Amino acid sequence: MTVAALSDSADLYGKAMRILRSHFGADGRTEIDFSHPKPALAGAYAGVYDFNISHSGSLGLIAVGDRPTGCDIEILKHRAHAAIIGRFTADERREIACERDFLRNWTAKEAFIKLNGFALATHLKRLEYRKGSIWLDGRRQDCPVFHIQGRNFTACICGDDKIIETTI
């Protein structure tokens, strides 16, 4: 199970720890290890629970779960994104008709990259998001993709097929 919350972008790490305590019963001594490509829980909860955060402007997204998770949120900015779309595959471009479609694609890719602790620079070209699935090096990945759409944003959580949205 992964618990996700939309929030303002202030103190996202602290909010992730509150979700861990309130939904998973962790105690207040939970610490974060920043020595890995992806921040991780340290101590008694290392390897037991995972979390990921993202922010765009004043919006934040937090995902905390009992399996690896990655998330991304992007604010709609009314841009064409033409330079980036040109790097997407023909199959992906056929599914992109507007900025929201582009951001659904982008947030899915970035959430998958964050889920795995990959680097955007090395893995973005190797990824496709089409027909609701992530493809890495031409192989479909067994990775659930969950989108959250708002009036002015698009967000994505990867890694779990059971997402519970909460408030914080």
mmCIF file of N, CA, C and O in Angstrom, residues 68-145:
data_model
loop_
_atom_site.group_PDB
_atom_site.id
_atom_site.type_symbol
_atom_site.label_atom_id
_atom_site.label_comp_id
_atom_site.label_asym_id
_atom_site.label_seq_id
_atom_site.Cartn_x
_atom_site.Cartn_y
_atom_site.Cartn_z
ATOM 1 N N PRO A 68 8.763 -0.033 -2.893
ATOM 2 C CA PRO A 68 9.407 1.112 -3.547
ATOM 3 C C PRO A 68 8.400 1.976 -4.292
ATOM 4 O O PRO A 68 7.451 1.476 -4.897
ATOM 5 N N THR A 69 8.619 3.287 -4.212
ATOM 6 C CA THR A 69 7.704 4.230 -4.850
ATOM 7 C C THR A 69 8.470 5.406 -5.443
ATOM 8 O O THR A 69 9.555 5.751 -4.986
ATOM 9 N N GLY A 70 7.905 5.982 -6.477
ATOM 10 C CA GLY A 70 8.436 7.194 -7.086
ATOM 11 C C GLY A 70 7.268 8.087 -7.438
ATOM 12 O O GLY A 70 6.182 7.593 -7.756
ATOM 13 N N CYS A 71 7.467 9.402 -7.381
ATOM 14 C CA CYS A 71 6.367 10.313 -7.716
ATOM 15 C C CYS A 71 6.907 11.565 -8.389
ATOM 16 O O CYS A 71 8.078 11.916 -8.257
ATOM 17 N N ASP A 72 6.019 12.215 -9.110
ATOM 18 C CA ASP A 72 6.351 13.493 -9.739
ATOM 19 C C ASP A 72 5.085 14.307 -9.880
ATOM 20 O O ASP A 72 3.993 13.759 -10.092
ATOM 21 N N ILE A 73 5.215 15.611 -9.755
ATOM 22 C CA ILE A 73 4.106 16.540 -9.955
ATOM 23 C C ILE A 73 4.604 17.692 -10.809
ATOM 24 O O ILE A 73 5.760 18.130 -10.661
ATOM 25 N N GLU A 74 3.783 18.144 -11.731
ATOM 26 C CA GLU A 74 4.121 19.274 -12.600
ATOM 27 C C GLU A 74 2.918 20.191 -12.729
ATOM 28 O O GLU A 74 1.790 19.725 -12.949
ATOM 29 N N ILE A 75 3.168 21.480 -12.611
ATOM 30 C CA ILE A 75 2.124 22.485 -12.801
ATOM 31 C C ILE A 75 1.960 22.747 -14.287
ATOM 32 O O ILE A 75 2.945 22.832 -15.026
ATOM 33 N N LEU A 76 0.723 22.879 -14.738
ATOM 34 C CA LEU A 76 0.452 23.268 -16.122
ATOM 35 C C LEU A 76 0.901 24.715 -16.302
ATOM 36 O O LEU A 76 0.517 25.590 -15.533
ATOM 37 N N LYS A 77 1.712 24.952 -17.330
ATOM 38 C CA LYS A 77 2.263 26.290 -17.551
ATOM 39 C C LYS A 77 1.910 26.832 -18.933
ATOM 40 O O LYS A 77 2.439 27.839 -19.356
ATOM 41 N N HIS A 78 1.068 26.123 -19.648
ATOM 42 C CA HIS A 78 0.624 26.535 -20.985
ATOM 43 C C HIS A 78 1.806 26.736 -21.936
ATOM 44 O O HIS A 78 1.942 27.754 -22.586
ATOM 45 N N ARG A 79 2.653 25.700 -21.993
ATOM 46 C CA ARG A 79 3.800 25.682 -22.893
ATOM 47 C C ARG A 79 3.598 24.586 -23.926
ATOM 48 O O ARG A 79 2.919 23.593 -23.680
ATOM 49 N N ALA A 80 4.262 24.720 -25.035
ATOM 50 C CA ALA A 80 4.142 23.728 -26.105
ATOM 51 C C ALA A 80 5.078 22.538 -25.892
ATOM 52 O O ALA A 80 4.800 21.444 -26.356
ATOM 53 N N HIS A 81 6.208 22.733 -25.220
ATOM 54 C CA HIS A 81 7.191 21.678 -24.959
ATOM 55 C C HIS A 81 7.720 21.047 -26.252
ATOM 56 O O HIS A 81 8.124 19.885 -26.262
ATOM 57 N N ALA A 82 7.722 21.791 -27.340
ATOM 58 C CA ALA A 82 8.087 21.252 -28.656
ATOM 59 C C ALA A 82 9.490 20.648 -28.683
ATOM 60 O O ALA A 82 9.698 19.589 -29.282
ATOM 61 N N ALA A 83 10.453 21.284 -28.040
ATOM 62 C CA ALA A 83 11.832 20.770 -28.070
ATOM 63 C C ALA A 83 11.936 19.408 -27.398
ATOM 64 O O ALA A 83 12.666 18.537 -27.865
ATOM 65 N N ILE A 84 11.197 19.210 -26.342
ATOM 66 C CA ILE A 84 11.258 17.932 -25.620
ATOM 67 C C ILE A 84 10.419 16.873 -26.329
ATOM 68 O O ILE A 84 10.846 15.721 -26.460
ATOM 69 N N ILE A 85 9.247 17.234 -26.802
ATOM 70 C CA ILE A 85 8.374 16.269 -27.488
ATOM 71 C C ILE A 85 9.083 15.678 -28.699
ATOM 72 O O ILE A 85 8.904 14.506 -29.024
ATOM 73 N N GLY A 86 9.922 16.459 -29.351
ATOM 74 C CA GLY A 86 10.673 15.966 -30.494
ATOM 75 C C GLY A 86 11.585 14.789 -30.158
ATOM 76 O O GLY A 86 11.966 14.031 -31.042
ATOM 77 N N ARG A 87 11.912 14.629 -28.879
ATOM 78 C CA ARG A 87 12.767 13.519 -28.452
ATOM 79 C C ARG A 87 11.963 12.267 -28.083
ATOM 80 O O ARG A 87 12.541 11.229 -27.806
ATOM 81 N N PHE A 88 10.647 12.386 -28.049
ATOM 82 C CA PHE A 88 9.796 11.243 -27.714
ATOM 83 C C PHE A 88 9.626 10.367 -28.948
ATOM 84 O O PHE A 88 9.802 10.808 -30.084
ATOM 85 N N THR A 89 9.249 9.117 -28.723
ATOM 86 C CA THR A 89 9.039 8.203 -29.845
ATOM 87 C C THR A 89 7.778 8.590 -30.616
ATOM 88 O O THR A 89 6.913 9.309 -30.112
ATOM 89 N N ALA A 90 7.667 8.092 -31.828
ATOM 90 C CA ALA A 90 6.487 8.359 -32.655
ATOM 91 C C ALA A 90 5.225 7.854 -31.962
ATOM 92 O O ALA A 90 4.177 8.526 -32.007
ATOM 93 N N ASP A 91 5.282 6.684 -31.327
ATOM 94 C CA ASP A 91 4.118 6.158 -30.603
ATOM 95 C C ASP A 91 3.701 7.095 -29.479
ATOM 96 O O ASP A 91 2.507 7.337 -29.265
ATOM 97 N N GLU A 92 4.655 7.636 -28.746
ATOM 98 C CA GLU A 92 4.337 8.577 -27.669
ATOM 99 C C GLU A 92 3.728 9.860 -28.239
ATOM 100 O O GLU A 92 2.734 10.362 -27.711
ATOM 101 N N ARG A 93 4.331 10.385 -29.289
ATOM 102 C CA ARG A 93 3.834 11.645 -29.861
ATOM 103 C C ARG A 93 2.396 11.511 -30.346
ATOM 104 O O ARG A 93 1.618 12.456 -30.250
ATOM 105 N N ARG A 94 2.012 10.330 -30.819
ATOM 106 C CA ARG A 94 0.627 10.124 -31.253
ATOM 107 C C ARG A 94 -0.365 10.242 -30.098
ATOM 108 O O ARG A 94 -1.518 10.576 -30.297
ATOM 109 N N GLU A 95 0.091 9.974 -28.882
ATOM 110 C CA GLU A 95 -0.782 10.045 -27.712
ATOM 111 C C GLU A 95 -0.781 11.421 -27.050
ATOM 112 O O GLU A 95 -1.504 11.640 -26.086
ATOM 113 N N ILE A 96 0.027 12.348 -27.547
ATOM 114 C CA ILE A 96 0.144 13.673 -26.937
ATOM 115 C C ILE A 96 -0.539 14.706 -27.819
ATOM 116 O O ILE A 96 -0.048 15.053 -28.892
ATOM 117 N N ALA A 97 -1.691 15.188 -27.347
ATOM 118 C CA ALA A 97 -2.452 16.181 -28.100
ATOM 119 C C ALA A 97 -2.434 17.557 -27.442
ATOM 120 O O ALA A 97 -2.810 18.541 -28.064
ATOM 121 N N CYS A 98 -2.009 17.626 -26.168
ATOM 122 C CA CYS A 98 -2.034 18.897 -25.446
ATOM 123 C C CYS A 98 -0.996 18.843 -24.323
ATOM 124 O O CYS A 98 -0.361 17.814 -24.094
ATOM 125 N N GLU A 99 -0.852 19.953 -23.624
ATOM 126 C CA GLU A 99 0.135 20.014 -22.550
ATOM 127 C C GLU A 99 -0.170 18.997 -21.446
ATOM 128 O O GLU A 99 0.730 18.359 -20.909
ATOM 129 N N ARG A 100 -1.428 18.798 -21.105
ATOM 130 C CA ARG A 100 -1.784 17.829 -20.066
ATOM 131 C C ARG A 100 -1.333 16.417 -20.467
ATOM 132 O O ARG A 100 -0.805 15.676 -19.651
ATOM 133 N N ASP A 101 -1.531 16.046 -21.746
ATOM 134 C CA ASP A 101 -1.055 14.741 -22.229
ATOM 135 C C ASP A 101 0.459 14.643 -22.096
ATOM 136 O O ASP A 101 0.993 13.615 -21.682
ATOM 137 N N PHE A 102 1.151 15.718 -22.480
ATOM 138 C CA PHE A 102 2.608 15.741 -22.359
ATOM 139 C C PHE A 102 3.026 15.538 -20.910
ATOM 140 O O PHE A 102 3.908 14.728 -20.616
ATOM 141 N N LEU A 103 2.370 16.244 -19.975
ATOM 142 C CA LEU A 103 2.747 16.142 -18.572
ATOM 143 C C LEU A 103 2.389 14.782 -17.977
ATOM 144 O O LEU A 103 3.085 14.299 -17.085
ATOM 145 N N ARG A 104 1.335 14.138 -18.462
ATOM 146 C CA ARG A 104 1.039 12.764 -18.023
ATOM 147 C C ARG A 104 2.214 11.853 -18.405
ATOM 148 O O ARG A 104 2.656 11.024 -17.619
ATOM 149 N N ASN A 105 2.711 12.023 -19.624
ATOM 150 C CA ASN A 105 3.852 11.246 -20.096
ATOM 151 C C ASN A 105 5.088 11.564 -19.257
ATOM 152 O O ASN A 105 5.764 10.668 -18.758
ATOM 153 N N TRP A 106 5.374 12.838 -19.123
ATOM 154 C CA TRP A 106 6.578 13.282 -18.421
ATOM 155 C C TRP A 106 6.572 12.829 -16.962
ATOM 156 O O TRP A 106 7.571 12.302 -16.465
ATOM 157 N N THR A 107 5.457 13.030 -16.248
ATOM 158 C CA THR A 107 5.426 12.667 -14.832
ATOM 159 C C THR A 107 5.538 11.152 -14.647
ATOM 160 O O THR A 107 6.139 10.694 -13.675
ATOM 161 N N ALA A 108 4.978 10.368 -15.569
ATOM 162 C CA ALA A 108 5.112 8.904 -15.479
ATOM 163 C C ALA A 108 6.584 8.505 -15.616
ATOM 164 O O ALA A 108 7.093 7.681 -14.850
ATOM 165 N N LYS A 109 7.261 9.096 -16.585
ATOM 166 C CA LYS A 109 8.676 8.777 -16.787
ATOM 167 C C LYS A 109 9.511 9.200 -15.581
ATOM 168 O O LYS A 109 10.361 8.451 -15.091
ATOM 169 N N GLU A 110 9.282 10.414 -15.100
ATOM 170 C CA GLU A 110 10.081 10.898 -13.985
ATOM 171 C C GLU A 110 9.783 10.109 -12.709
ATOM 172 O O GLU A 110 10.700 9.803 -11.938
ATOM 173 N N ALA A 111 8.537 9.744 -12.464
ATOM 174 C CA ALA A 111 8.214 8.932 -11.287
ATOM 175 C C ALA A 111 8.904 7.573 -11.364
ATOM 176 O O ALA A 111 9.422 7.065 -10.364
ATOM 177 N N PHE A 112 8.948 6.974 -12.560
ATOM 178 C CA PHE A 112 9.628 5.693 -12.740
ATOM 179 C C PHE A 112 11.133 5.835 -12.495
ATOM 180 O O PHE A 112 11.751 4.992 -11.837
ATOM 181 N N ILE A 113 11.722 6.906 -13.003
ATOM 182 C CA ILE A 113 13.142 7.161 -12.792
ATOM 183 C C ILE A 113 13.429 7.309 -11.300
ATOM 184 O O ILE A 113 14.371 6.719 -10.767
ATOM 185 N N LYS A 114 12.586 8.063 -10.588
ATOM 186 C CA LYS A 114 12.784 8.260 -9.157
ATOM 187 C C LYS A 114 12.535 6.977 -8.368
ATOM 188 O O LYS A 114 13.225 6.705 -7.387
ATOM 189 N N LEU A 115 11.566 6.193 -8.782
ATOM 190 C CA LEU A 115 11.290 4.898 -8.147
ATOM 191 C C LEU A 115 12.546 4.035 -8.104
ATOM 192 O O LEU A 115 12.858 3.399 -7.099
ATOM 193 N N ASN A 116 13.267 4.032 -9.203
ATOM 194 C CA ASN A 116 14.438 3.170 -9.351
ATOM 195 C C ASN A 116 15.757 3.828 -8.961
ATOM 196 O O ASN A 116 16.793 3.167 -8.988
ATOM 197 N N GLY A 117 15.738 5.117 -8.625
ATOM 198 C CA GLY A 117 16.978 5.810 -8.277
ATOM 199 C C GLY A 117 17.874 6.058 -9.468
ATOM 200 O O GLY A 117 19.079 6.226 -9.320
ATOM 201 N N PHE A 118 17.277 6.056 -10.678
ATOM 202 C CA PHE A 118 18.048 6.315 -11.894
ATOM 203 C C PHE A 118 18.323 7.811 -12.028
ATOM 204 O O PHE A 118 17.737 8.632 -11.336
ATOM 205 N N ALA A 119 19.161 8.163 -12.979
ATOM 206 C CA ALA A 119 19.437 9.559 -13.302
ATOM 207 C C ALA A 119 18.611 9.954 -14.526
ATOM 208 O O ALA A 119 18.551 9.209 -15.509
ATOM 209 N N LEU A 120 17.994 11.101 -14.465
ATOM 210 C CA LEU A 120 17.183 11.599 -15.572
ATOM 211 C C LEU A 120 18.012 11.669 -16.856
ATOM 212 O O LEU A 120 17.562 11.238 -17.920
ATOM 213 N N ALA A 121 19.243 12.155 -16.756
ATOM 214 C CA ALA A 121 20.089 12.332 -17.945
ATOM 215 C C ALA A 121 20.403 11.013 -18.646
ATOM 216 O O ALA A 121 20.504 10.973 -19.865
ATOM 217 N N THR A 122 20.540 9.929 -17.908
ATOM 218 C CA THR A 122 20.916 8.656 -18.525
ATOM 219 C C THR A 122 19.727 7.781 -18.911
ATOM 220 O O THR A 122 19.853 6.932 -19.777
ATOM 221 N N HIS A 123 18.580 7.992 -18.284
ATOM 222 C CA HIS A 123 17.466 7.072 -18.523
ATOM 223 C C HIS A 123 16.298 7.658 -19.310
ATOM 224 O O HIS A 123 15.492 6.909 -19.853
ATOM 225 N N LEU A 124 16.175 8.959 -19.381
ATOM 226 C CA LEU A 124 15.026 9.545 -20.072
ATOM 227 C C LEU A 124 14.934 9.067 -21.517
ATOM 228 O O LEU A 124 13.853 8.714 -21.989
ATOM 229 N N LYS A 125 16.048 9.011 -22.216
ATOM 230 C CA LYS A 125 16.044 8.583 -23.626
ATOM 231 C C LYS A 125 15.695 7.101 -23.782
ATOM 232 O O LYS A 125 15.281 6.677 -24.849
ATOM 233 N N ARG A 126 15.861 6.338 -22.736
ATOM 234 C CA ARG A 126 15.603 4.896 -22.795
ATOM 235 C C ARG A 126 14.153 4.544 -22.448
ATOM 236 O O ARG A 126 13.755 3.395 -22.573
ATOM 237 N N LEU A 127 13.382 5.536 -21.993
ATOM 238 C CA LEU A 127 12.012 5.297 -21.518
ATOM 239 C C LEU A 127 10.962 5.742 -22.510
ATOM 240 O O LEU A 127 11.140 6.736 -23.217
ATOM 241 N N GLU A 128 9.860 5.015 -22.504
ATOM 242 C CA GLU A 128 8.646 5.422 -23.213
ATOM 243 C C GLU A 128 7.480 5.269 -22.246
ATOM 244 O O GLU A 128 7.481 4.361 -21.405
ATOM 245 N N TYR A 129 6.508 6.144 -22.372
ATOM 246 C CA TYR A 129 5.235 5.975 -21.667
ATOM 247 C C TYR A 129 4.165 5.987 -22.753
ATOM 248 O O TYR A 129 3.948 6.989 -23.421
ATOM 249 N N ARG A 130 3.546 4.841 -22.953
ATOM 250 C CA ARG A 130 2.504 4.736 -23.972
ATOM 251 C C ARG A 130 1.498 3.685 -23.546
ATOM 252 O O ARG A 130 1.843 2.720 -22.852
ATOM 253 N N LYS A 131 0.261 3.921 -23.950
ATOM 254 C CA LYS A 131 -0.837 3.007 -23.624
ATOM 255 C C LYS A 131 -0.897 2.713 -22.127
ATOM 256 O O LYS A 131 -1.212 1.610 -21.701
ATOM 257 N N GLY A 132 -0.565 3.728 -21.308
ATOM 258 C CA GLY A 132 -0.668 3.597 -19.864
ATOM 259 C C GLY A 132 0.421 2.793 -19.198
ATOM 260 O O GLY A 132 0.334 2.491 -18.010
ATOM 261 N N SER A 133 1.490 2.447 -19.930
ATOM 262 C CA SER A 133 2.575 1.634 -19.377
ATOM 263 C C SER A 133 3.934 2.274 -19.620
ATOM 264 O O SER A 133 4.126 3.004 -20.588
ATOM 265 N N ILE A 134 4.862 1.936 -18.754
ATOM 266 C CA ILE A 134 6.258 2.358 -18.897
ATOM 267 C C ILE A 134 7.003 1.272 -19.663
ATOM 268 O O ILE A 134 6.852 0.079 -19.393
ATOM 269 N N TRP A 135 7.835 1.707 -20.601
ATOM 270 C CA TRP A 135 8.676 0.809 -21.392
ATOM 271 C C TRP A 135 10.115 1.270 -21.225
ATOM 272 O O TRP A 135 10.425 2.451 -21.394
ATOM 273 N N LEU A 136 11.004 0.358 -20.867
ATOM 274 C CA LEU A 136 12.427 0.649 -20.724
ATOM 275 C C LEU A 136 13.185 -0.207 -21.721
ATOM 276 O O LEU A 136 13.042 -1.438 -21.720
ATOM 277 N N ASP A 137 13.936 0.436 -22.588
ATOM 278 C CA ASP A 137 14.707 -0.261 -23.627
ATOM 279 C C ASP A 137 13.822 -1.215 -24.431
ATOM 280 O O ASP A 137 14.209 -2.328 -24.769
ATOM 281 N N GLY A 138 12.596 -0.777 -24.718
ATOM 282 C CA GLY A 138 11.676 -1.553 -25.549
ATOM 283 C C GLY A 138 10.921 -2.655 -24.829
ATOM 284 O O GLY A 138 10.114 -3.346 -25.443
ATOM 285 N N ARG A 139 11.162 -2.807 -23.517
ATOM 286 C CA ARG A 139 10.460 -3.845 -22.751
ATOM 287 C C ARG A 139 9.478 -3.213 -21.773
ATOM 288 O O ARG A 139 9.856 -2.328 -20.984
ATOM 289 N N ARG A 140 8.229 -3.699 -21.813
ATOM 290 C CA ARG A 140 7.200 -3.197 -20.897
ATOM 291 C C ARG A 140 7.594 -3.544 -19.468
ATOM 292 O O ARG A 140 7.974 -4.669 -19.178
ATOM 293 N N GLN A 141 7.499 -2.555 -18.586
ATOM 294 C CA GLN A 141 7.860 -2.738 -17.182
ATOM 295 C C GLN A 141 6.630 -3.090 -16.352
ATOM 296 O O GLN A 141 5.544 -2.547 -16.578
ATOM 297 N N ASP A 142 6.803 -3.980 -15.414
ATOM 298 C CA ASP A 142 5.725 -4.358 -14.508
ATOM 299 C C ASP A 142 5.703 -3.335 -13.373
ATOM 300 O O ASP A 142 6.213 -3.583 -12.277
ATOM 301 N N CYS A 143 5.148 -2.172 -13.673
ATOM 302 C CA CYS A 143 5.164 -1.056 -12.746
ATOM 303 C C CYS A 143 3.836 -0.315 -12.834
ATOM 304 O O CYS A 143 3.583 0.364 -13.832
ATOM 305 N N PRO A 144 2.980 -0.440 -11.833
ATOM 306 C CA PRO A 144 1.725 0.307 -11.868
ATOM 307 C C PRO A 144 1.976 1.815 -11.944
ATOM 308 O O PRO A 144 2.904 2.338 -11.319
ATOM 309 N N VAL A 145 1.155 2.497 -12.723
ATOM 310 C CA VAL A 145 1.244 3.942 -12.915
ATOM 311 C C VAL A 145 -0.101 4.540 -12.511
ATOM 312 O O VAL A 145 -1.141 4.152 -13.039
#
